[in-house]
């Protein structure tokens, strides 16, 4: 009997601590782990691609626990919070799902809590509600209705078997109230087909997937939010600007190198062709895909070097060459008659001292080294972007984190000749990378203040310059300066594409955001945004404030 109890306990611990299920990319634990890495406590932690598995997150938290005496008081408080939230440490052996107050525990417990939880030897399943409510208001004179809000509700089901298989599904509906224009400026609502294209005040969403992990290898088929890039806040390879997309991915992770591969299905806008009286007008959408991979080397505890490549292709079924993770896709796409859009990138991360991190990323949309010679850098075929970042956590004020970033993107970068947006680096009209148009640059200063373990306040200042294309009073383009994702080189383009040529647009935005965790599952967000521009952009209000409450991070 004792042996049986020991085996059951061992399996329970294995499930509890070793699960390949991903933790939502918006979870604040990622910011905590990044700070711990920058200050030198987990130097091998790499979050250039998130979400991470529960296994990897708990492993890093346990490393920090072993060095707890070296941490600052602020980091010790945060570590204790996440130990409870991820059930690494519990004050008793009671399962919250079996307690009479299990519903209140969902909203108030600092420990992981579930509405329903079922355990067997080597198997675990949970069922939880999803709830989120948001209110926002603007004083922009261009908005007739100044107030809006939405409510989302759904269910979240998780499965874990042994320490190598996980699966989950989220499904939810939402209702929009008040200004449709204001609600539509929020990607949670504005990117939903049912909201914009049907005119309904309802919208829905789903995410989920299956995940396996064995030794150094892990794989998944999934739809969820994924972020790729060295900079913590400005992920330039895949950001949170576009809608989620379906993909297959796998990872090989060793102590020296990590290899990531992903192949995903993107969305192009729907179009309708004339039909007949019997069958009506058929709807169409062109097929579009992306394949991406990243090879990262941990050169030392302070230096990491990564190589990245991606390809966008459309108008045909899945291409076997891009399912091969061990090819140089730039050469492969040329052998396929140069029909596709390939990109290559190089990332570096360097930590010269505890509390200081430097990051740099460059993306080549079209490599032609002859254009790097004096007098040729301005050629329109020279398409590239560059992102540099500094993160600083002062020893004299460890609750503060400073981030300074500069982003530069050449004209025509991420656009590509083709049918509509089929080969552009976008997903359903939203950028895959940063939401900054080509022929632009951006300065970003951000300060995060960890007031207490559950409470963080952020101050974010951005200034963006864009050399926009020029149009007449009828909306016809008169000059193409490479200032849009959706307009590639055409007959209006000049061979020399000078940076910021065209109609110079300036945008300065300032955000104050506060986030408070009421429990392990509930967070409250509130913020104020002010935006000044020298041009008209009715889709985004010039100022607004908001407050939201969500159960689980979705």
XYZ file of C-alpha atoms in Angstrom:
554
model
C 0.000 0.000 0.000
C 2.816 2.398 0.857
C 4.463 1.619 -2.470
C 1.200 2.306 -4.330
C 0.797 5.597 -2.482
C 4.370 6.534 -3.374
C 3.805 5.790 -7.071
C 0.590 7.839 -7.126
C 2.332 10.708 -5.359
C 5.229 10.513 -7.807
C 2.877 10.673 -10.798
C 0.995 13.559 -9.213
C 4.199 15.532 -8.740
C 5.221 14.715 -12.317
C 1.939 16.070 -13.648
C 2.006 19.056 -11.337
C 5.493 20.221 -12.236
C 6.176 18.759 -15.719
C 3.549 19.742 -18.232
C 4.175 20.793 -21.843
C 1.032 22.950 -21.895
C 1.821 26.605 -22.742
C 1.288 29.505 -20.367
C -0.540 32.419 -22.006
C 1.870 34.868 -23.662
C 0.327 37.776 -21.721
C 0.986 36.251 -18.295
C 3.096 38.564 -16.073
C 5.389 35.681 -15.099
C 7.299 36.323 -18.339
C 8.238 39.834 -17.252
C 9.409 38.513 -13.891
C 11.575 35.823 -15.497
C 13.058 38.334 -17.948
C 14.050 40.589 -15.038
C 15.601 37.616 -13.260
C 17.569 36.758 -16.405
C 18.791 40.334 -16.939
C 19.991 40.551 -13.333
C 21.987 37.338 -13.833
C 20.055 34.757 -11.802
C 18.850 32.580 -14.721
C 21.319 33.488 -17.512
C 20.312 30.587 -19.792
C 16.625 31.567 -19.857
C 15.602 32.517 -23.416
C 12.203 34.109 -24.053
C 12.713 35.196 -27.659
C 9.801 32.870 -28.448
C 6.796 32.665 -26.167
C 4.581 31.146 -24.865
C 6.708 28.784 -22.804
C 5.596 25.473 -21.361
C 4.569 25.163 -17.741
C 7.524 22.791 -17.357
C 10.094 25.367 -18.436
C 8.544 28.132 -16.348
C 8.425 26.053 -13.174
C 11.994 24.840 -13.717
C 13.225 28.429 -13.841
C 11.159 29.394 -10.812
C 12.726 26.543 -8.868
C 16.208 27.713 -9.891
C 15.339 31.121 -8.477
C 14.061 29.493 -5.291
C 17.456 27.846 -4.843
C 19.040 31.324 -5.038
C 16.340 33.099 -3.081
C 18.728 34.571 -0.516
C 20.524 36.435 -3.339
C 17.348 38.040 -4.693
C 16.158 41.505 -3.792
C 13.178 41.812 -1.482
C 10.986 42.815 -4.421
C 11.961 39.733 -6.440
C 11.498 37.450 -3.431
C 7.937 38.729 -3.073
C 7.219 38.091 -6.750
C 8.806 34.646 -6.588
C 6.544 33.691 -3.689
C 3.537 34.882 -5.673
C 4.366 32.700 -8.685
C 5.266 29.685 -6.554
C 1.717 29.785 -5.244
C 0.135 30.626 -8.597
C 1.818 27.660 -10.314
C 1.221 25.279 -7.388
C 4.930 24.713 -6.859
C 4.438 25.437 -3.167
C 1.169 25.010 -1.295
C 0.302 25.649 2.324
C -1.896 22.541 2.558
C -2.877 19.450 0.601
C -6.513 20.421 0.009
C -7.686 20.479 -3.574
C -9.517 23.809 -4.126
C -11.891 22.090 -6.553
C -13.145 19.910 -3.681
C -13.702 22.743 -1.234
C -17.210 24.130 -0.679
C -15.961 27.593 -1.635
C -14.238 26.482 -4.843
C -16.073 29.156 -6.860
C -14.851 31.944 -4.609
C -11.358 30.401 -4.730
C -11.347 30.978 -8.487
C -11.614 34.703 -7.865
C -9.708 35.165 -4.619
C -7.132 32.444 -4.003
C -3.427 33.267 -4.516
C -2.977 29.568 -5.311
C -3.949 27.847 -8.529
C -7.684 27.084 -8.308
C -10.166 25.403 -10.641
C -13.919 25.091 -10.857
C -13.559 21.380 -11.539
C -10.487 19.161 -11.328
C -10.179 15.424 -11.878
C -7.065 13.402 -11.055
C -6.163 9.816 -11.813
C -2.800 8.096 -11.816
C -0.819 9.976 -14.432
C -3.827 11.979 -15.690
C -5.310 15.368 -14.875
C -8.243 17.346 -16.305
C -9.629 20.747 -15.342
C -12.644 22.803 -16.368
C -12.895 26.532 -15.740
C -15.036 29.482 -16.802
C -13.635 32.356 -18.850
C -14.877 35.850 -18.074
C -13.683 39.283 -19.164
C -15.273 42.727 -19.137
C -13.860 45.979 -20.464
C -15.066 49.574 -20.426
C -13.412 52.375 -22.385
C -14.196 56.000 -23.135
C -12.788 58.704 -25.390
C -13.021 62.463 -25.689
C -11.981 62.475 -29.353
C -14.322 64.918 -31.174
C -14.338 62.604 -34.231
C -16.291 60.008 -32.239
C -20.024 60.611 -31.994
C -20.415 57.941 -29.308
C -17.793 58.353 -26.603
C -18.369 55.220 -24.502
C -18.114 51.531 -25.221
C -17.586 48.196 -23.572
C -17.681 44.505 -24.179
C -18.222 41.316 -22.228
C -16.680 37.922 -23.011
C -17.610 34.563 -21.541
C -16.661 30.985 -22.270
C -14.957 27.833 -21.038
C -11.403 26.563 -20.657
C -10.637 22.821 -20.565
C -7.167 21.356 -19.933
C -5.828 17.789 -20.134
C -2.444 16.512 -18.970
C -1.153 12.968 -19.241
C 2.047 11.900 -17.501
C 4.794 14.455 -18.120
C 4.804 14.365 -21.930
C 1.310 15.219 -23.266
C -1.000 18.194 -22.769
C -4.018 19.593 -24.578
C -6.377 22.468 -24.006
C -9.295 24.245 -25.615
C -10.722 27.715 -25.037
C -13.963 28.876 -26.623
C -15.816 32.095 -25.928
C -18.491 34.502 -27.109
C -18.599 38.248 -26.690
C -21.125 41.085 -26.720
C -20.311 44.646 -27.748
C -22.055 47.656 -26.215
C -21.943 51.350 -27.041
C -19.724 52.816 -29.751
C -18.898 50.252 -32.425
C -16.140 52.538 -33.670
C -14.465 52.644 -30.273
C -14.875 48.920 -29.622
C -13.534 48.237 -33.107
C -10.278 50.001 -32.243
C -9.598 47.208 -29.728
C -8.062 44.205 -31.568
C -9.981 41.791 -29.341
C -13.148 43.009 -31.056
C -11.938 44.749 -34.204
C -10.186 41.716 -35.684
C -13.262 39.505 -35.421
C -15.036 38.699 -38.690
C -18.518 38.593 -37.170
C -18.138 42.102 -35.754
C -16.948 43.980 -38.840
C -18.316 41.995 -41.752
C -21.755 41.043 -40.483
C -22.520 44.211 -38.548
C -23.533 42.248 -35.459
C -22.709 43.335 -31.927
C -21.509 39.828 -31.169
C -18.139 38.182 -31.727
C -16.423 34.969 -30.748
C -13.062 33.277 -30.584
C -11.255 30.055 -29.868
C -7.779 28.778 -29.219
C -6.215 25.501 -28.218
C -3.898 22.716 -29.234
C -2.091 19.489 -28.422
C 1.473 19.449 -27.072
C 4.051 16.707 -26.621
C 7.500 16.809 -25.058
C 10.129 14.108 -24.782
C 13.657 14.917 -23.720
C 15.087 17.723 -25.842
C 12.225 17.508 -28.384
C 8.776 19.111 -28.199
C 6.047 19.598 -30.800
C 2.532 20.976 -31.059
C -0.347 21.759 -33.358
C -1.956 24.873 -32.001
C -3.824 28.124 -32.373
C -2.814 30.669 -29.734
C -0.899 33.909 -29.324
C 2.771 33.481 -30.173
C 5.499 36.134 -30.063
C 8.939 35.970 -31.732
C 11.736 38.487 -31.168
C 14.638 39.359 -28.853
C 13.226 42.650 -27.554
C 10.847 41.917 -24.676
C 8.198 44.509 -25.594
C 8.825 44.960 -29.321
C 8.766 41.497 -30.873
C 9.760 42.255 -34.460
C 9.400 38.777 -36.031
C 5.883 37.958 -34.800
C 4.127 40.489 -32.598
C 0.675 40.609 -31.077
C -0.596 42.978 -33.786
C -2.346 40.380 -35.956
C -4.937 37.772 -35.145
C -3.916 34.318 -33.922
C -3.218 31.742 -36.600
C -3.085 27.947 -36.831
C 0.325 26.335 -37.007
C 2.458 23.273 -36.487
C 5.685 23.803 -34.580
C 8.488 21.913 -32.920
C 11.562 22.676 -30.837
C 14.904 21.000 -30.196
C 16.481 22.443 -27.068
C 19.956 21.679 -25.718
C 22.282 23.521 -23.387
C 24.192 25.096 -26.281
C 21.610 25.612 -29.034
C 17.857 25.778 -29.549
C 16.106 25.179 -32.867
C 12.506 26.279 -33.456
C 10.378 25.555 -36.521
C 6.884 26.743 -37.340
C 4.566 26.421 -40.342
C 1.307 28.353 -40.147
C -1.779 29.236 -42.142
C -2.431 32.948 -42.626
C -5.625 34.668 -43.722
C -6.262 36.885 -46.737
C -9.320 39.121 -47.143
C -12.455 37.532 -48.504
C -13.635 38.421 -52.001
C -16.832 37.589 -53.874
C -17.237 36.680 -57.532
C -20.522 37.015 -59.452
C -22.573 33.831 -59.425
C -25.982 32.854 -60.703
C -29.537 32.976 -59.404
C -29.440 29.372 -58.214
C -26.217 29.330 -56.189
C -25.645 33.008 -55.482
C -22.293 34.791 -55.384
C -19.514 32.462 -54.167
C -17.042 33.634 -51.537
C -13.319 33.078 -51.901
C -10.111 33.475 -49.954
C -6.638 32.918 -51.358
C -4.478 30.386 -49.556
C -1.555 31.945 -47.689
C 1.119 30.403 -45.462
C 4.242 31.260 -43.527
C 7.148 29.050 -42.515
C 9.682 30.303 -39.981
C 12.597 28.908 -38.051
C 15.181 30.146 -35.578
C 18.551 28.690 -34.590
C 19.857 30.176 -31.358
C 23.288 29.663 -29.770
C 24.064 30.292 -26.105
C 27.670 31.408 -26.642
C 28.116 32.306 -22.978
C 26.021 33.282 -19.970
C 26.034 36.857 -21.246
C 25.868 36.454 -25.046
C 23.318 34.796 -27.332
C 23.340 34.753 -31.143
C 20.345 33.714 -33.269
C 19.679 33.180 -36.972
C 16.131 33.443 -38.322
C 14.498 32.841 -41.670
C 10.927 33.073 -42.887
C 8.984 32.712 -46.080
C 5.528 33.917 -47.113
C 3.818 32.065 -49.948
C 0.299 32.065 -51.331
C -2.000 31.005 -54.142
C -1.262 27.272 -53.911
C -1.424 24.365 -51.495
C 1.204 23.654 -48.844
C 4.698 23.617 -50.345
C 6.781 20.573 -49.276
C 10.027 22.565 -49.477
C 8.818 24.806 -46.658
C 7.836 21.821 -44.534
C 11.488 20.787 -44.599
C 12.981 22.503 -41.547
C 16.547 21.848 -42.664
C 16.705 23.888 -45.868
C 17.917 27.381 -46.684
C 14.576 28.730 -47.867
C 15.952 31.709 -49.795
C 17.618 29.272 -52.195
C 14.617 26.950 -52.145
C 12.190 29.680 -53.172
C 14.465 30.717 -56.059
C 14.490 27.116 -57.265
C 10.680 27.292 -57.166
C 10.752 30.109 -59.749
C 11.044 32.965 -57.223
C 7.302 33.144 -56.544
C 7.499 33.780 -52.808
C 8.688 36.331 -50.252
C 11.625 35.175 -48.133
C 13.225 37.015 -45.223
C 16.404 36.475 -43.208
C 17.252 37.835 -39.768
C 20.052 38.025 -37.231
C 19.502 38.606 -33.495
C 21.953 39.245 -30.677
C 21.485 39.576 -26.939
C 24.314 40.758 -24.694
C 24.366 41.347 -20.944
C 27.595 43.203 -20.059
C 26.711 43.526 -16.367
C 24.016 42.470 -13.934
C 20.911 44.545 -14.616
C 21.956 45.619 -18.134
C 20.824 43.979 -21.368
C 21.458 45.022 -24.976
C 19.493 43.511 -27.862
C 19.792 43.956 -31.601
C 17.766 42.529 -34.477
C 18.076 42.994 -38.215
C 15.697 41.655 -40.877
C 16.594 41.540 -44.563
C 13.561 41.494 -46.815
C 15.776 41.601 -49.895
C 19.543 41.139 -49.650
C 21.694 42.946 -52.188
C 25.058 43.780 -50.655
C 26.040 45.935 -53.632
C 23.406 48.427 -52.445
C 25.343 48.908 -49.218
C 28.063 50.803 -51.049
C 28.212 54.613 -50.737
C 25.596 56.260 -52.914
C 23.489 53.101 -53.300
C 21.950 52.520 -49.874
C 18.818 54.414 -50.949
C 17.934 51.988 -53.792
C 14.359 50.750 -53.550
C 15.495 47.122 -53.593
C 17.386 47.671 -50.328
C 14.672 46.513 -47.957
C 15.565 45.888 -44.313
C 14.692 46.755 -40.730
C 16.759 47.185 -37.573
C 15.755 47.149 -33.910
C 18.053 48.032 -31.000
C 17.069 47.841 -27.355
C 18.387 48.513 -23.869
C 16.895 47.111 -20.666
C 18.226 48.483 -17.385
C 17.317 47.447 -13.833
C 19.205 49.713 -11.401
C 20.610 48.115 -8.262
C 19.657 51.190 -6.248
C 15.999 50.926 -7.394
C 15.308 47.248 -8.205
C 11.544 47.784 -8.469
C 12.115 49.914 -11.588
C 12.846 48.614 -15.085
C 13.835 50.966 -17.914
C 13.519 50.053 -21.590
C 14.791 52.190 -24.466
C 14.347 50.986 -28.062
C 14.919 52.343 -31.550
C 13.313 50.792 -34.629
C 14.228 51.627 -38.233
C 12.552 50.175 -41.328
C 13.469 50.994 -44.925
C 10.907 51.876 -47.627
C 8.997 48.934 -49.161
C 10.179 46.507 -46.459
C 7.606 43.770 -45.686
C 5.571 44.630 -48.795
C 5.982 42.434 -51.855
C 4.782 42.472 -55.473
C 1.870 40.115 -55.878
C -1.894 39.861 -55.838
C -3.100 42.215 -53.105
C -1.527 41.422 -49.743
C -0.865 37.778 -50.596
C 2.925 38.021 -50.249
C 3.144 40.922 -47.817
C 4.309 40.209 -44.263
C 0.774 40.608 -42.914
C -2.047 38.400 -41.679
C -5.593 39.384 -42.653
C -4.553 43.016 -43.158
C -2.616 43.271 -39.888
C 1.206 43.134 -39.685
C 2.854 39.952 -38.501
C 5.711 41.998 -37.066
C 5.626 45.402 -35.424
C 2.691 47.669 -36.217
C 4.940 50.307 -37.787
C 4.633 50.975 -41.516
C 7.648 50.715 -43.853
C 9.664 53.911 -44.408
C 9.456 54.704 -40.702
C 11.385 54.875 -37.494
C 10.307 54.767 -33.866
C 11.739 55.696 -30.483
C 10.216 53.957 -27.477
C 10.886 54.674 -23.802
C 9.157 52.536 -21.207
C 9.404 52.494 -17.416
C 7.892 49.691 -15.323
C 7.409 50.127 -11.594
C 6.757 46.964 -9.592
C 4.965 48.603 -6.684
C 4.327 45.260 -5.018
C 4.275 41.630 -6.097
C 0.691 41.885 -7.389
C 0.772 45.463 -8.657
C 2.721 46.959 -11.559
C 2.478 50.370 -13.198
C 3.942 51.192 -16.613
C 4.717 54.421 -18.456
C 5.221 54.132 -22.209
C 6.261 56.916 -24.609
C 6.539 56.376 -28.377
C 7.373 58.694 -31.255
C 6.919 57.386 -34.810
C 7.854 59.070 -38.091
C 6.499 57.667 -41.355
C 7.193 58.737 -44.922
C 3.710 58.037 -46.236
C 2.662 57.643 -49.843
C 0.980 60.685 -51.376
C -2.601 60.903 -52.666
C -4.738 63.508 -54.387
C -8.067 64.819 -53.082
C -9.895 61.926 -54.773
C -7.832 59.328 -52.967
C -5.706 58.365 -55.967
C -2.041 57.661 -55.292
C 0.266 60.175 -56.929
C 3.631 59.181 -55.411
C 4.766 55.827 -54.016
C 7.484 56.220 -51.390
C 7.272 52.714 -49.925
C 5.353 53.833 -46.859
C 2.767 51.045 -46.655
C 2.690 47.283 -46.077
C 0.129 46.979 -48.861
C 1.750 48.952 -51.704
C 4.890 47.332 -53.149
C 7.197 48.781 -55.778
C 5.099 49.835 -58.776
C 5.137 52.242 -61.720
C 4.846 55.215 -59.349
C 8.031 54.201 -57.529
C 11.410 55.765 -58.128
C 14.620 53.764 -58.198
C 15.935 55.807 -55.290
C 13.750 55.378 -52.204
C 15.021 57.885 -49.675
C 14.205 57.319 -46.032
C 11.170 59.343 -44.827
C 10.528 60.787 -48.285
C 6.870 61.488 -49.009
C 4.208 62.925 -46.733
C 5.907 63.003 -43.316
C 3.555 61.709 -40.625
C 4.458 62.183 -36.963
C 2.739 60.313 -34.144
C 3.515 60.683 -30.449
C 1.703 58.492 -27.944
C 1.875 58.221 -24.176
C 0.357 55.405 -22.138
C -0.033 54.925 -18.409
C -1.092 51.388 -17.539
C -1.607 49.673 -14.214
C -2.130 45.960 -13.651
C -3.217 44.402 -10.376
C -3.588 40.678 -9.679
C -6.532 40.082 -7.371
C -5.688 36.374 -7.267
C -3.825 33.722 -9.214
C -6.569 33.793 -11.851
C -7.965 37.345 -11.810
C -6.328 40.541 -13.014
C -7.503 44.121 -13.252
C -6.067 46.429 -15.916
C -6.607 50.165 -16.269
C -4.945 52.717 -18.478
C -4.902 56.130 -20.105
C -3.679 56.774 -23.643
C -2.963 60.103 -25.306
C -1.962 60.351 -28.955
C -1.025 63.400 -31.042
C -0.703 63.310 -34.843
C -0.158 65.735 -37.694
C -2.536 63.755 -39.932
C -6.023 62.276 -39.770
C -6.452 58.687 -38.532
C -10.086 58.144 -37.534
C -9.677 54.437 -36.710
C -7.712 55.182 -33.515
C -8.957 57.766 -30.972
C -6.643 60.611 -29.998
C -7.198 59.845 -26.323
C -9.050 57.272 -24.271
C -9.039 55.506 -20.955
C -10.135 52.020 -20.031
C -10.579 49.486 -17.259
C -10.862 45.716 -17.610
C -11.253 42.676 -15.379
C -10.516 39.147 -16.580
C -10.695 35.654 -15.119
C -7.771 33.653 -16.500
C -5.373 35.172 -19.000
C -7.236 35.179 -22.279
